[in-house]
Amino acid sequence: MGIPAQRFEPSPKRQAAMEVLSRPSVTYWQDVWRRLRKNRLAIVGLIGVALLILMAIIGPYLQDYSYYEQNLATGKNLPPSGEHLFGTDDLGRDVFVRVWYGARISLIVGFSAALIDLVIGVLWGGFAGFKGGRIDEFMMRIVDVLWGLPYLLIVILILVVMNDPGLIPILIALTITGWLNMARLVRGQILQLKEQEFVLAAQTLGASTRRLMFKHLIPNVMGPIIVMITFTVPTAIFAEAFLSFLGLGIQAPFASWGTMISDSLIVILMDDWWRLFFPAFFLSMTLLVFNFLGDGLRDALDPKMRK
């Protein structure tokens, strides 16, 4: 007795419905943004950075005073009030205006140092990693020599030799060895990527070294580079504040968080707490929000975190 033939019927679902993807297609950067939004601390950091940039731009204009305007007669060491939101210092200068002018200086130094580190580090590390062999060995030995030098000592020595405190000497001093981390990071990533199939295919098709670097390799390293930049900015901001605190950075009459903190140390034993509190508070908050954002970007850009 034979087995009766089974009758197969087509699914009642429409063909178009069957082809609908269960998850919408998104690009790499859309997926990064989706994961970043789920990180609350990263969003706090992003909002904090945006507010900091906004106040650095408009903050000094919210009061009717300049960062260098003095009032020695009746305006010295006034506490916070409606007229002076953050009080005044020992020369009668408005602390609110000077804090946000100092934020402007700090952000200029931070972003400029990160940009210079990006250009030098990516080009140096990318070229060394791509070429390999003796060229890589020679270039990375230079990096190792610079890496072995005391960073702070080199920065202070350059500033002392130049004998011209200001933004340009500080940027030169911060970037003379600041690009080493970026170069090492990019070199390691390029060494891994240059053996991938898409690079070999591009080489087979006759792609030049320049095209391979800037079209195929460096765009695939942008994730770690962005994270490194995010951590470079607060490092440069803290270095500038520390140098200004030592008297080697921004000089009077310009305002810097480091110089404001240095000038206010004497008030620890006095009642003029606002002169030290506000620049120290905003310096700490700046470093904190940049680190929140950096941690969130690191997690969002990590392929292992994809779901």
GROMACS .gro file of N, CA and C in nm, residues 123-144 179 183 187 190-191 194 209 213:
model
   90
  123LEU      N    1   4.930   6.059   0.896
  123LEU     CA    2   5.022   6.049   0.784
  123LEU      C    3   5.145   5.966   0.820
  124TRP      N    4   5.204   5.992   0.936
  124TRP     CA    5   5.325   5.920   0.977
  124TRP      C    6   5.295   5.772   1.001
  125GLY      N    7   5.198   5.744   1.084
  125GLY     CA    8   5.165   5.605   1.115
  125GLY      C    9   5.110   5.529   0.996
  126GLY      N   10   5.027   5.595   0.914
  126GLY     CA   11   4.972   5.528   0.797
  126GLY      C   12   5.078   5.493   0.696
  127PHE      N   13   5.170   5.585   0.668
  127PHE     CA   14   5.276   5.558   0.571
  127PHE      C   15   5.370   5.449   0.621
  128ALA      N   16   5.406   5.455   0.750
  128ALA     CA   17   5.495   5.353   0.806
  128ALA      C   18   5.431   5.216   0.802
  129GLY      N   19   5.304   5.207   0.841
  129GLY     CA   20   5.237   5.078   0.842
  129GLY      C   21   5.217   5.022   0.703
  130PHE      N   22   5.189   5.108   0.605
  130PHE     CA   23   5.163   5.060   0.469
  130PHE      C   24   5.291   5.013   0.401
  131LYS      N   25   5.399   5.089   0.416
  131LYS     CA   26   5.525   5.054   0.351
  131LYS      C   27   5.590   4.933   0.417
  132GLY      N   28   5.592   4.930   0.551
  132GLY     CA   29   5.654   4.818   0.620
  132GLY      C   30   5.804   4.811   0.598
  133GLY      N   31   5.863   4.701   0.640
  133GLY     CA   32   6.005   4.678   0.615
  133GLY      C   33   6.095   4.779   0.684
  134ARG      N   34   6.201   4.819   0.615
  134ARG     CA   35   6.300   4.909   0.673
  134ARG      C   36   6.244   5.050   0.695
  135ILE      N   37   6.156   5.091   0.605
  135ILE     CA   38   6.095   5.224   0.621
  135ILE      C   39   6.014   5.229   0.750
  136ASP      N   40   5.934   5.127   0.772
  136ASP     CA   41   5.855   5.119   0.895
  136ASP      C   42   5.947   5.113   1.017
  137GLU      N   43   6.053   5.035   1.008
  137GLU     CA   44   6.146   5.022   1.120
  137GLU      C   45   6.211   5.157   1.152
  138PHE      N   46   6.255   5.228   1.050
  138PHE     CA   47   6.321   5.357   1.071
  138PHE      C   48   6.225   5.461   1.130
  139MET      N   49   6.105   5.469   1.072
  139MET     CA   50   6.009   5.569   1.118
  139MET      C   51   5.962   5.543   1.260
  140MET      N   52   5.942   5.417   1.295
  140MET     CA   53   5.894   5.387   1.429
  140MET      C   54   6.005   5.396   1.533
  141ARG      N   55   6.132   5.384   1.491
  141ARG     CA   56   6.240   5.407   1.587
  141ARG      C   57   6.245   5.554   1.627
  142ILE      N   58   6.215   5.642   1.532
  142ILE     CA   59   6.206   5.784   1.565
  142ILE      C   60   6.094   5.808   1.667
  143VAL      N   61   5.982   5.742   1.645
  143VAL     CA   62   5.871   5.753   1.741
  143VAL      C   63   5.913   5.701   1.878
  144ASP      N   64   5.985   5.590   1.883
  144ASP     CA   65   6.030   5.535   2.011
  144ASP      C   66   6.124   5.629   2.083
  179TRP      N   67   5.161   6.374   1.887
  179TRP     CA   68   5.110   6.293   1.776
  179TRP      C   69   5.155   6.147   1.784
  183ALA      N   70   5.006   5.814   1.584
  183ALA     CA   71   5.087   5.743   1.486
  183ALA      C   72   5.091   5.593   1.518
  187ARG      N   73   4.925   5.311   1.270
  187ARG     CA   74   5.016   5.210   1.215
  187ARG      C   75   4.965   5.069   1.245
  190ILE      N   76   4.663   4.993   1.026
  190ILE     CA   77   4.699   4.976   0.884
  190ILE      C   78   4.767   4.841   0.862
  191LEU      N   79   4.850   4.799   0.955
  191LEU     CA   80   4.916   4.669   0.943
  191LEU      C   81   4.815   4.556   0.935
  194LYS      N   82   4.595   4.613   0.568
  194LYS     CA   83   4.658   4.606   0.436
  194LYS      C   84   4.667   4.464   0.381
  209THR      N   85   4.947   5.414  -0.439
  209THR     CA   86   4.964   5.416  -0.293
  209THR      C   87   4.876   5.523  -0.231
  213MET      N   88   4.577   5.452   0.039
  213MET     CA   89   4.581   5.511   0.173
  213MET      C   90   4.454   5.589   0.203
   0.00000   0.00000   0.00000
